[in-house]
XYZ file of C-alpha atoms in Angstrom:
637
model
C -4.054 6.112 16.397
C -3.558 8.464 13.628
C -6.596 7.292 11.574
C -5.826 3.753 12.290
C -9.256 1.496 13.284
C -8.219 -1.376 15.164
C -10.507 -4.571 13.846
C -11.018 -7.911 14.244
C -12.132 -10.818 13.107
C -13.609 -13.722 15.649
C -14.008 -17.544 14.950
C -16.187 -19.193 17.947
C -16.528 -22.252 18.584
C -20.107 -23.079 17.942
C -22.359 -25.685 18.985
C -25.653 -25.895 16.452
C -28.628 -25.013 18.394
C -27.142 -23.868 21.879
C -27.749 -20.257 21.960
C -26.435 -20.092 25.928
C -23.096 -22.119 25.124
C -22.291 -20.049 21.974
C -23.018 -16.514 23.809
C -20.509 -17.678 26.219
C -17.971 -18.390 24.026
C -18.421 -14.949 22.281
C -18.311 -13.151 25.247
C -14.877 -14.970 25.813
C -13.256 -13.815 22.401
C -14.748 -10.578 22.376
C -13.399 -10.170 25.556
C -9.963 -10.969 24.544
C -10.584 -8.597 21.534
C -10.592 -6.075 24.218
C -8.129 -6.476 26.085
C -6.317 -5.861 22.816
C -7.694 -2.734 22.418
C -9.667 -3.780 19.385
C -12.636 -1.228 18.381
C -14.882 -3.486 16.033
C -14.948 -7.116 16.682
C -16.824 -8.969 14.028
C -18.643 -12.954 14.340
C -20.190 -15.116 11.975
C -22.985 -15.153 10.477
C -25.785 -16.869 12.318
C -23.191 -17.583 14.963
C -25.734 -17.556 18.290
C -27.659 -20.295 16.898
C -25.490 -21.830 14.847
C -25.639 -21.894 10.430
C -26.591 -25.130 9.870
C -29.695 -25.447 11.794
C -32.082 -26.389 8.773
C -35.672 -26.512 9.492
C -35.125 -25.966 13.224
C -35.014 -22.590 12.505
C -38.779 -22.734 12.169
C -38.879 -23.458 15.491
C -40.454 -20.662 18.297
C -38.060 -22.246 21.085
C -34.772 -21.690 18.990
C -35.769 -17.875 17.885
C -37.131 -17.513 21.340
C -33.559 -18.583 22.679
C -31.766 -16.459 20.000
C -33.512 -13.400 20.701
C -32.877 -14.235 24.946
C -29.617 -14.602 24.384
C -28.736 -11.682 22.563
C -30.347 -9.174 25.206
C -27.938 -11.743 27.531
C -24.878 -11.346 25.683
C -25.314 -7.477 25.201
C -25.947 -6.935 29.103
C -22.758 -9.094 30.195
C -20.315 -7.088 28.139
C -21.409 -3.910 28.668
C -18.011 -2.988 30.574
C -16.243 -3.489 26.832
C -15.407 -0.795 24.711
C -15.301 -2.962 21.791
C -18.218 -2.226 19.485
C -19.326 -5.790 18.632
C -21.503 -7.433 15.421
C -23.142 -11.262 15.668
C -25.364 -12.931 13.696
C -28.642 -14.658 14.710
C -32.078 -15.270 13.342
C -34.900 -12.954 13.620
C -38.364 -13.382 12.711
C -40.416 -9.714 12.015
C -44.224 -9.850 10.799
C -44.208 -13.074 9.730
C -41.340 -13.587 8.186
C -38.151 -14.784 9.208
C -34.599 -12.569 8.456
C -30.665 -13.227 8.622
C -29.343 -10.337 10.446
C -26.467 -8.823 11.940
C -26.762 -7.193 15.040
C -24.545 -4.622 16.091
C -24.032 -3.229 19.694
C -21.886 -1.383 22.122
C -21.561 -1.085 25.878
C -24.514 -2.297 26.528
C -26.747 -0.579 23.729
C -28.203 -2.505 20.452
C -27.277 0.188 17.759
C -29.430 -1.359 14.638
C -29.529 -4.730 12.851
C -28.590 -5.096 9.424
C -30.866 -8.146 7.602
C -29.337 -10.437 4.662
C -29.962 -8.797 1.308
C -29.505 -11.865 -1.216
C -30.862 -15.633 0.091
C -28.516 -18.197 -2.100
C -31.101 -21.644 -2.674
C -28.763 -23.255 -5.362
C -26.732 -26.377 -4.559
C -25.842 -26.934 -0.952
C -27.292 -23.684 -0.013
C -30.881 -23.699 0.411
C -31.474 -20.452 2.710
C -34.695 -19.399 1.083
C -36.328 -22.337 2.781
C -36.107 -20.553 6.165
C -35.032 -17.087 4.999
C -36.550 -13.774 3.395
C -34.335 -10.753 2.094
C -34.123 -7.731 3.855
C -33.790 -5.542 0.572
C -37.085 -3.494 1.113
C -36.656 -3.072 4.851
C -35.594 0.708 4.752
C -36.469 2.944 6.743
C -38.213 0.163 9.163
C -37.377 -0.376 13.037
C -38.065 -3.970 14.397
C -39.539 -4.042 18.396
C -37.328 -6.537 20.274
C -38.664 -7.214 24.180
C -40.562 -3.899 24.318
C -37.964 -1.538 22.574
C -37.584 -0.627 18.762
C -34.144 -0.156 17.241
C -33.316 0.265 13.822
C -33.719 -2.647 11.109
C -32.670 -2.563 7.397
C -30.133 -2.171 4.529
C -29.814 1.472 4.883
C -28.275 1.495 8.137
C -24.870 2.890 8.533
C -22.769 3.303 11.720
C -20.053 5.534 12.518
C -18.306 7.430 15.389
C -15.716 10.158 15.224
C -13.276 8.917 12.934
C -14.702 6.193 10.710
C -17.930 4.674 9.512
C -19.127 1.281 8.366
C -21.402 -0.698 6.510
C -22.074 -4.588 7.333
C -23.302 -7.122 4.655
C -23.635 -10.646 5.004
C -22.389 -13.372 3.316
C -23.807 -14.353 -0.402
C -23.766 -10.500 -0.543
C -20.383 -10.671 -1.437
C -20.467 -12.618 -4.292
C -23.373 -10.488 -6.249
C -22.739 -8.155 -9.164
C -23.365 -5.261 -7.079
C -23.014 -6.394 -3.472
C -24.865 -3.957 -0.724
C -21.118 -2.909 0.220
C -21.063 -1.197 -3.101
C -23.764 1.107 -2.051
C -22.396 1.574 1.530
C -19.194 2.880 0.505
C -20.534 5.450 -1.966
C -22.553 6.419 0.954
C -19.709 6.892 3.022
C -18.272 3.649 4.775
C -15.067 3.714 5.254
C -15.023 -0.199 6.148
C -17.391 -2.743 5.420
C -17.922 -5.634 8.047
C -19.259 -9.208 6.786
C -20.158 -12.079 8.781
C -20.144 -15.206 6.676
C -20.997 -19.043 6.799
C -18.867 -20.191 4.068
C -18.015 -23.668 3.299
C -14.750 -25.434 1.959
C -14.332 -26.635 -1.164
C -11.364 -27.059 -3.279
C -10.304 -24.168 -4.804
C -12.894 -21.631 -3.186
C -10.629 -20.089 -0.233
C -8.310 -18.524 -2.699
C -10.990 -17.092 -5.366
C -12.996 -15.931 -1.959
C -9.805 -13.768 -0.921
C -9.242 -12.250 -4.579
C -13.242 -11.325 -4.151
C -12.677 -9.549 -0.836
C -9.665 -8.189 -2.128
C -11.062 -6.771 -5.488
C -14.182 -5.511 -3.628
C -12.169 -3.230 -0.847
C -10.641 -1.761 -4.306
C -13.589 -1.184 -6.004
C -15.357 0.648 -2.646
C -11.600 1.717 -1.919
C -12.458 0.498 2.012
C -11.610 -1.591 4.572
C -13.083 -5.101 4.519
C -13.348 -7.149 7.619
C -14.347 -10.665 6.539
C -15.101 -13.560 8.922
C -17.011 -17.199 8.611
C -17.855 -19.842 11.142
C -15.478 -22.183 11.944
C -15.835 -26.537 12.487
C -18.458 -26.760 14.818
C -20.759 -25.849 11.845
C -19.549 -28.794 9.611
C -22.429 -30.957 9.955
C -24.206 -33.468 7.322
C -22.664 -32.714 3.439
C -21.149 -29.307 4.240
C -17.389 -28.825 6.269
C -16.470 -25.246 8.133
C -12.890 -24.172 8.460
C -13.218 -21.132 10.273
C -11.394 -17.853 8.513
C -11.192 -14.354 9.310
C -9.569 -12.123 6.053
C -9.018 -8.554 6.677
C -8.434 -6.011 3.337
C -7.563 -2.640 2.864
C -7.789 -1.063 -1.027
C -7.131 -4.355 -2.568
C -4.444 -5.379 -0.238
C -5.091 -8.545 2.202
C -3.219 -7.343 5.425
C -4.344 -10.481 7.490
C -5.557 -13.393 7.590
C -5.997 -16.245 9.675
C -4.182 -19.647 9.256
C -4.584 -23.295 10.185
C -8.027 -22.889 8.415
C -8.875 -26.170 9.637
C -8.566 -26.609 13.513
C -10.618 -26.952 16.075
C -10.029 -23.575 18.419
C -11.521 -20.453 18.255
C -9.564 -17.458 16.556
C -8.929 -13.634 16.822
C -7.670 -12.142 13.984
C -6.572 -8.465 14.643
C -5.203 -5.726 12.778
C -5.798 -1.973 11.719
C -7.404 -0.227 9.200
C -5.881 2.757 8.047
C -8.754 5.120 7.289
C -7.243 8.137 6.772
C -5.638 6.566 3.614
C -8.766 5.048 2.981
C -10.344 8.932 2.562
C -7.532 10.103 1.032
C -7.796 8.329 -2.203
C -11.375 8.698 -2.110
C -10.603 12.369 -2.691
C -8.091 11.830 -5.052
C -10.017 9.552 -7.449
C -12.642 11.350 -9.335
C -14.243 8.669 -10.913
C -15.152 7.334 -7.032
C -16.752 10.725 -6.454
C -18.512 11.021 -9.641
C -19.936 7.300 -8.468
C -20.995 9.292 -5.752
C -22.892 11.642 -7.764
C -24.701 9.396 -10.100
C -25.811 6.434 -7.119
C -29.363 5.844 -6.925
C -31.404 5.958 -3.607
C -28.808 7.743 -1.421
C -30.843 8.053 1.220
C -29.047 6.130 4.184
C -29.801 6.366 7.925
C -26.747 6.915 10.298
C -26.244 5.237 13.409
C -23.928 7.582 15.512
C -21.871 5.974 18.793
C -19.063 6.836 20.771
C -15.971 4.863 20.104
C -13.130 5.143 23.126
C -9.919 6.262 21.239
C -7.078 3.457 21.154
C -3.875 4.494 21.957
C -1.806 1.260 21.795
C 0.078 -0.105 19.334
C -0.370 -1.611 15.714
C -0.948 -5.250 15.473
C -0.210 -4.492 11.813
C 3.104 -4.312 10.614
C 4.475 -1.444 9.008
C 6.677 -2.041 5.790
C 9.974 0.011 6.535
C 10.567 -0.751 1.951
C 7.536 -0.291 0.968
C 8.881 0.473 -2.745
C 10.705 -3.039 -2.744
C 8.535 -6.093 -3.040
C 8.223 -8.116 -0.343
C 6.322 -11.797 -1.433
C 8.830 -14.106 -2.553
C 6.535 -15.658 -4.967
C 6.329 -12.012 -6.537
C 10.059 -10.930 -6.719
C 9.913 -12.443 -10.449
C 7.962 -10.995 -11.679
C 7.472 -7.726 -10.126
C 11.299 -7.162 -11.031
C 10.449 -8.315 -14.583
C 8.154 -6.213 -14.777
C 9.840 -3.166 -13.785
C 12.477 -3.650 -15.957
C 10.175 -4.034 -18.725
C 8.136 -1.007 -18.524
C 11.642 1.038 -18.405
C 12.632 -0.595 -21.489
C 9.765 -0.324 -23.372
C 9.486 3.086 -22.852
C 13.052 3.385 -24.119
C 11.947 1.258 -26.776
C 9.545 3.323 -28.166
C 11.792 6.971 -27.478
C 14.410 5.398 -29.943
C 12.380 4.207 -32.047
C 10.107 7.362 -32.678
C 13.500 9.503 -33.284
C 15.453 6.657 -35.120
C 18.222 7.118 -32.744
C 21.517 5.655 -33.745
C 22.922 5.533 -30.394
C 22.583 5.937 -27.213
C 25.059 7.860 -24.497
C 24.959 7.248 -21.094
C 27.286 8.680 -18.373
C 28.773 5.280 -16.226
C 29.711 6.306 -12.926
C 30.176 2.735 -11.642
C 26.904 3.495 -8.905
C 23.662 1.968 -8.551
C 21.826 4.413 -10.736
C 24.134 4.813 -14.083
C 24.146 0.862 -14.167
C 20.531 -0.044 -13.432
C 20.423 3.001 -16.520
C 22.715 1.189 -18.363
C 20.984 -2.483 -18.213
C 17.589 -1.117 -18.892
C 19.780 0.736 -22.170
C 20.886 -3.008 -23.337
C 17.580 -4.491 -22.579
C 16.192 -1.885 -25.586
C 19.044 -2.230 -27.789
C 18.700 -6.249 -27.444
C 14.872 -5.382 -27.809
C 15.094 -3.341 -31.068
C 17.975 -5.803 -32.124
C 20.509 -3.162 -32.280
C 24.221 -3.369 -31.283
C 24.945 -3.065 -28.174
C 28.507 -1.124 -29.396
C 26.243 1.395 -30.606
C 25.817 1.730 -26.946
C 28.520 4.741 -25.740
C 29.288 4.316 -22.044
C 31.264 7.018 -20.976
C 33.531 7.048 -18.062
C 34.530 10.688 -17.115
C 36.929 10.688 -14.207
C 37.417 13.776 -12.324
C 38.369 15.044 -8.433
C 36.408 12.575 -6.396
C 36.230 9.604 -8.631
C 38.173 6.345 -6.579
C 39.726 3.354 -8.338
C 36.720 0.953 -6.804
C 33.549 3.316 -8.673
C 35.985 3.495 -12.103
C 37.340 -0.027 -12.439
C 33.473 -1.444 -11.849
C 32.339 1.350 -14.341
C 34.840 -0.426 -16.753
C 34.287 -3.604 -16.043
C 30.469 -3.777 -16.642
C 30.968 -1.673 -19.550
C 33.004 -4.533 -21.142
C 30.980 -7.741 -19.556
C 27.725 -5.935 -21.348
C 29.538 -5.505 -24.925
C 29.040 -1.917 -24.462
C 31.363 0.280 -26.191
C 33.581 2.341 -23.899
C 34.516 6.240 -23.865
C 36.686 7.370 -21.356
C 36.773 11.269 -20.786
C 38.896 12.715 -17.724
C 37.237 16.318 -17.005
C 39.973 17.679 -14.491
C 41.313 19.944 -17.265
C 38.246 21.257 -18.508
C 36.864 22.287 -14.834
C 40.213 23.663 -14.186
C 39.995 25.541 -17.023
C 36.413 26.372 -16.481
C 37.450 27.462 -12.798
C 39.735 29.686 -14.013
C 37.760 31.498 -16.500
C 35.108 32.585 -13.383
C 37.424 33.099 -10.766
C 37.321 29.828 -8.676
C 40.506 28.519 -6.901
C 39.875 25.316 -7.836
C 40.718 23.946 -4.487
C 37.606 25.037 -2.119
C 35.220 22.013 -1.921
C 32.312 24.343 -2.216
C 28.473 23.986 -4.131
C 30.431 25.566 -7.616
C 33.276 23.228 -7.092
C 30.784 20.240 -7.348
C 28.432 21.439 -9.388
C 31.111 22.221 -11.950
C 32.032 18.625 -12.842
C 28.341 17.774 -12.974
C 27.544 20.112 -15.684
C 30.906 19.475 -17.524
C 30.216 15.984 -17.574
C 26.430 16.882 -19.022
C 28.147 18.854 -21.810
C 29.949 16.029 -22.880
C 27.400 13.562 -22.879
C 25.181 16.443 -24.889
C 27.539 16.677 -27.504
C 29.050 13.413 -27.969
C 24.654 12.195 -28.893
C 24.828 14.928 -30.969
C 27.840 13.630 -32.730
C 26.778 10.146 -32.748
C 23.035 10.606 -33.720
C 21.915 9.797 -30.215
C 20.005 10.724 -27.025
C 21.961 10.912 -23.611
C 20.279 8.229 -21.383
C 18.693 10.037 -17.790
C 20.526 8.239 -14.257
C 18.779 10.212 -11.602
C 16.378 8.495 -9.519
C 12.875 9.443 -8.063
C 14.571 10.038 -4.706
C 17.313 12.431 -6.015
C 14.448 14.390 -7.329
C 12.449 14.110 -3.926
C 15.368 15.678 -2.440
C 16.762 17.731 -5.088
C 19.894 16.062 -4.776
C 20.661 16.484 -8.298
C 22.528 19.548 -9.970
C 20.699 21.483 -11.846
C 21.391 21.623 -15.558
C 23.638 19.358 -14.502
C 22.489 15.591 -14.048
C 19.089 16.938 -13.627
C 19.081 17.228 -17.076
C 18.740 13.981 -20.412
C 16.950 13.163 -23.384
C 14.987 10.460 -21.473
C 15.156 9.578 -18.097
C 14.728 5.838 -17.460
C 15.060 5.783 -13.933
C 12.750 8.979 -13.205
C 10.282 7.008 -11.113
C 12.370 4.335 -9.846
C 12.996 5.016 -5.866
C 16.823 4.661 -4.184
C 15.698 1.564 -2.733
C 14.429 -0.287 -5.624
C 17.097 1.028 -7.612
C 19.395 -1.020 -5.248
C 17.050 -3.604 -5.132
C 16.455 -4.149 -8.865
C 20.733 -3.913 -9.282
C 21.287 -6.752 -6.785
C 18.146 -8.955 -8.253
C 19.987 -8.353 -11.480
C 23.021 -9.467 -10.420
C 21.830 -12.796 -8.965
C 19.610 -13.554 -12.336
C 22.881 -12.038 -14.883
C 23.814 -15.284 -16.833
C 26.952 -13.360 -17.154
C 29.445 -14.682 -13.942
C 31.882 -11.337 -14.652
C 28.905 -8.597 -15.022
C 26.883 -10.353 -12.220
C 30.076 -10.123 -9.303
C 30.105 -6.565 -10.964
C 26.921 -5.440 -10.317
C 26.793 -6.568 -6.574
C 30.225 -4.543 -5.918
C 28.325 -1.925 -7.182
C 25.427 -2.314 -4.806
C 27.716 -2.719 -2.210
C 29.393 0.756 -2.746
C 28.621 3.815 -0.573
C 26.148 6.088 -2.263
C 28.391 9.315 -3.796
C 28.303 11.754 -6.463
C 32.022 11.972 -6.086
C 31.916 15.428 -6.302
C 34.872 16.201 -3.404
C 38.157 14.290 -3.361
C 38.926 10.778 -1.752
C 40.383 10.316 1.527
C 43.783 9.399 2.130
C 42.784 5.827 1.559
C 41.645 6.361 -1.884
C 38.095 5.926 -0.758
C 34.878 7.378 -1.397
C 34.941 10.661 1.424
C 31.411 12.319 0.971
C 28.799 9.966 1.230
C 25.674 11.261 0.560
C 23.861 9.780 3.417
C 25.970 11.539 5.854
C 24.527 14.890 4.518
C 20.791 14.378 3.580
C 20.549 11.052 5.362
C 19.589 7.450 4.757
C 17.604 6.707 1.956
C 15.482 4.180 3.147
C 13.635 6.651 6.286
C 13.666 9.499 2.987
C 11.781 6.767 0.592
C 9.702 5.911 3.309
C 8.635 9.690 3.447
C 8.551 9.947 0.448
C 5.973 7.358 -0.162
C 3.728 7.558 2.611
C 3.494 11.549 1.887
C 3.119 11.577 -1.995
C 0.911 8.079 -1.962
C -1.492 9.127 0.713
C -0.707 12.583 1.464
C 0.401 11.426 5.310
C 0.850 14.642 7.476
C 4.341 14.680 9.277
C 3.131 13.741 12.342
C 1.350 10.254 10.693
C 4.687 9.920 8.886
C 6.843 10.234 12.532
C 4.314 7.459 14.098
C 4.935 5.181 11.211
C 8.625 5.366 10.910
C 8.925 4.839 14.227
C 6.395 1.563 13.949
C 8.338 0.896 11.055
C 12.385 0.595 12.288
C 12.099 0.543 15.511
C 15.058 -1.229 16.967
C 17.229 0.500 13.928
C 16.669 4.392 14.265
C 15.208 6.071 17.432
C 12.538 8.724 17.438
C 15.326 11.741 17.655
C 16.830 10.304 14.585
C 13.752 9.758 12.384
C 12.104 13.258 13.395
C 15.622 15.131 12.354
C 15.779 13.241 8.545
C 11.659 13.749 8.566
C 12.635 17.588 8.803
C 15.621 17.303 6.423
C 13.237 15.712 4.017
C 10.314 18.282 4.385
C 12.742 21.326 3.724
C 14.199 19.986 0.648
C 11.028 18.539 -0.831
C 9.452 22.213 -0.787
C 12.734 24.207 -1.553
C 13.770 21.677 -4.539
C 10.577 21.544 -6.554
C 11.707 23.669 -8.934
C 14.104 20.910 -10.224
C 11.103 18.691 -10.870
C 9.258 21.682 -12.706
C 10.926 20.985 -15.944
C 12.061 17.187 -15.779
C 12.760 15.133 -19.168
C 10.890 12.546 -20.088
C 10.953 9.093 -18.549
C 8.598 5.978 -17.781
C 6.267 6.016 -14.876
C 6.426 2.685 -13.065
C 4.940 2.785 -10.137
C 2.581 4.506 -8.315
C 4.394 7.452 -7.387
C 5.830 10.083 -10.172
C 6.804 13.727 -9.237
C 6.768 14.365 -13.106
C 4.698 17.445 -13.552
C 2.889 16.203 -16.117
C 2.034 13.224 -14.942
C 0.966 12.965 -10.711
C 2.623 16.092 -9.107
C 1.985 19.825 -9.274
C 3.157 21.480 -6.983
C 3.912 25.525 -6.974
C 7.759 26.107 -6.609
C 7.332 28.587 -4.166
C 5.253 26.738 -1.532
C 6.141 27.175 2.419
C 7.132 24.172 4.338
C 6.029 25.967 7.518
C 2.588 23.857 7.960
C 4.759 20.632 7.562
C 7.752 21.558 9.387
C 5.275 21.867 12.498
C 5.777 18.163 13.981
């Protein structure tokens, strides 16, 4: 499953106080649960008795009945391969515990007690309960055999580990999950009896959601459902599943009546990934108290199915509606601010910026008004230049003017045909052979001019290349490789596009708005090579490198999380299947390997510009990477 751990997260329906009714009912989800292939299936807390059994859980016939029905339910599903975790009652020298017990094919691994007892408002566990904090080290005999019993317990198989806390351990200052990930689980399993009030479901999933950051882990999260609503208290029954701060499930219809299976797949490879990649977690590592852990070892059968999570084909574009807002907002701000402060710090008069009439040069040239509006300079001391040459069509020039004029821009139109013909003649080109000098060429000619006309003007020369052009290398060198300040340096092809059209729809402006969606709609081109007999746009740079969305999707699963090429393949394929078969996908994966490693020296000496997200190739900033490294090991799919 390339490092994927399938999970879930199981809602019975309980009945307080019937051990044998609830055991059935478990064995029917978890049941289910495997048939879906999942590895880890996860129940409530307390869920073979029942939560809300008060003082009957003083009672020798209900513990007798708990502990009967456990050995019961772990016999009849011994034929699953899903590892499974329940809650029930368990009293040890005296003293009564709420733990979690974990088995597998027939085999109780360990069980994990409660750490903190809440006894404020409705909650009064301390009544019944004692914490399990100084059981370390301890083994508790169940029917004639001892298994393992405490908080140090953690179990893992060949792929992944976990830890499993219950309940009000959450919602301490340093829950036992803490601990469990610096000791090395990768996901961290609670079974919960939470109640509803108003308000508490959404601050509970920003807690799960903050705490699988912090531990950067997996976090499986379920609580008993409506059979426990009994006297002053009401159940709803939710299972939340979290990866590094993400929520990638989560049950709905809190409030019926049925049982529920939540399923979905940790990705634990990632999960270990930016473990090693953030220091701070390791030096946590280093510095944690009481280390000592006892692991738990089974054997997990590999899953070879598919995802029950889906796979975001954009993950650079944002995908909640209710964060399009502001996420765009946002973007757009921290490219203008950084502006903002470049102009300021040189007192720039002006600012030059090449407009091609594509997605790049105009997202470059609305961040450039943004600042000017910002620093409440005129926007005519704004030079867009248009500089027409072999490949430019009418459709790329007339937008280029027309947005140039809807923004109050000032506009500079410079026709380089002459000066590349000249320049072609001077080394001995025919001028007529479409070849890499022919291009390149017009993009350094055009560079020159933008140079000198910000050194004429007292200004910078805006950057237009985007973080995929640099990914690729599809950017001549010297040429429009090359700026002052780069505004669009971490902004992907996709968002680029993205951020254009979100523009357009929000651009008070009717003329500049209809403007900027031509513009998205245009084929991607550096207009390098004439126009076909039509007038239109001939090379499209899709045709030759290939479509930007399967290259940003590289691009992001490899920088972000360092995915090998065969993890990459698997996801893509996950990702747009029905669009782009396997063939496809592994021939643009290869395409985008090569160039990656043979165009790094491009990104070796790149100008400044904002970092926005969470992926930069700047080389002073997240990517270092030796121009002369071998693709071999990668091209090996």
């Amino acid at each position: 499953m390339n490092g994927f751990v399938k999970v879930a997260a199981a809602v019975p329906v309980v009945e307080i106080a019937d051990c044998q009714g609830n055991i059935s009912r478990i064995e029917t989800l978890l049941r289910k649960a495997d048939d879906m292939g999942v590895q880890i299936a996860v129940f409530p807390e307390l869920c073979i008795t029942g939560y809300t059994c008060m003082d009957l859980f003083a009672q020798k016939e209900l513990l007798d009945a708990a502990k009967k029905a456990l050995v019961q339910l772990v016999n009849n599903v011994a034929d699953c391969n899903a590892l499974c975790v329940v809650g029930l009652p368990l009293a040890i020298d005296n003293r009564l515990f709420n733990v979690a017990a974990i088995f597998h094919r027939g085999e109780i691994l360990g069980f994990v007690p409660k750490t903190y007892i809440p006894n404020y408002k409705e909650f009064q566990e301390m009544r019944w309960f004692s914490s399990g904090a100084r059981m370390k080290m301890f083994d508790v005999k169940i029917f004639d055999t001892f298994y393992p019993c405490g908080t140090d317990l953690l179990f893992f198989f060949d792929g992944a580990s976990f830890g499993v806390e219950i309940c009000e351990d959450l919602w301490t200052p340093v829950p036992p999950s803490s601990q469990q990930a610096l000791r090395g689980a990768d996901i961290i399993l609670n079974l919960s009896a939470s109640n509803e009030i108003i308000g508490k479901n959404s601050y509970l999933k920003q807690l799960i959601a903050q705490q699988s950051a912090r531990c950067i882990a997996g976090y499986v999260y379920v609580s008993c459902g409506y059979g426990e609503s009994t006297t002053d208290v009401v159940f709803a029954g939710k299972g939340i599943i979290a990866e590094n701060g993400n929520i990638i499930a989560e049950t709905t219809n809190r409030f019926d009546t049925d049982g529920k299976l939540l399923v979905s797949d940790i990705d634990v490879d990632y999960l270990r990934h930016d473990r090693l990649v953030n220091t701070s977690f390791s030096q946590s590592v280093a510095l944690m108290q009481d280390p000592e852990v006892r692991q738990i070892p089974f054997e997990m059968q590999e899953y070879s199915g598919v995802l029950s999570r889906k796979i975001n084909p954009h993950p650079f574009v944002p995908s909640e509606d209710a964060e399009l807002k502001d996420r765009c907002e946002e973007i757009l701000n921290i490219q203008t601010n950084g502006l903002v402060k470049r102009l300021k710090h040189i007192n720039a008069k002006s600012a030059v910026i090449g407009v091609s009439g594509g997605l790049d040069s105009t997202l470059a040239l609305m961040v450039t008004v943004r600042a000017f509006d910002v620093l409440q300079m005129p926007r005519s001391q704004i030079l867009g230049v248009t500089m027409p040459g072999f490949g430019t069509t009418g459709r790329t020039y007339n937008n280029a003017v027309k947005l140039i004029h809807s923004l109050g821009v000032t506009l500079k139109e410079i026709s380089i045909k002459d000066a590349c013909n000249q320049h072609f003649k001077d080394i001995g080109h025919d001028g007529l052979t479409p070849d890499i000098t022919y291009e390149n060429v017009q993009a350094r000619e055009r560079t020159q001019i933008l140079m000198d006309l910000a050194n004429m003007t007292g200004g910078i020369v805006i950057g237009t290349g985007d973080l995929s052009e640099l990914a690729l290398g599809w950017a001549t060198y010297n040429g429009d490789h090359i700026s002052m300040y780069n505004v669009n340096v971490s902004i992907p092809k996709t968002l680029v596009r993205y951020l254009v059209e979100w523009t357009a729809a929000n651009e008070p402006d009717n003329e500049a708005g209809t403007t900027l969606l031509d513009i998205a709609a245009t084929p991607i081109s550096p207009e390098l090579t004439p126009a076909d007999t039509q007038g239109n746009i001939a090379q499209k740079t899709e045709d030759i490198v290939g479509p930007y969305e399967l290259h940003d999707f590289f691009m992001y699963h490899f920088i972000r999380f360092g995915a090998p090429p065969a993890k990459m393949l698997f996801l893509a394929v996950q990702a747009f299947s029905g669009k782009y078969d396997e063939a496809t996908i592994k021939k643009w994966l290869q395409v985008f390997l090569k160039r990656f490693f043979a165009q790094q020296f491009k990104r070796s000496c790149l100008p400044d510009g904002p970092k926005v997200g969470s992926i930069s190739l700047s080389p002073r900033c997240d990517w270092r990477m030796p121009s002369d490294a071998a693709a071999k090991t990668w091209l090996r799919i």
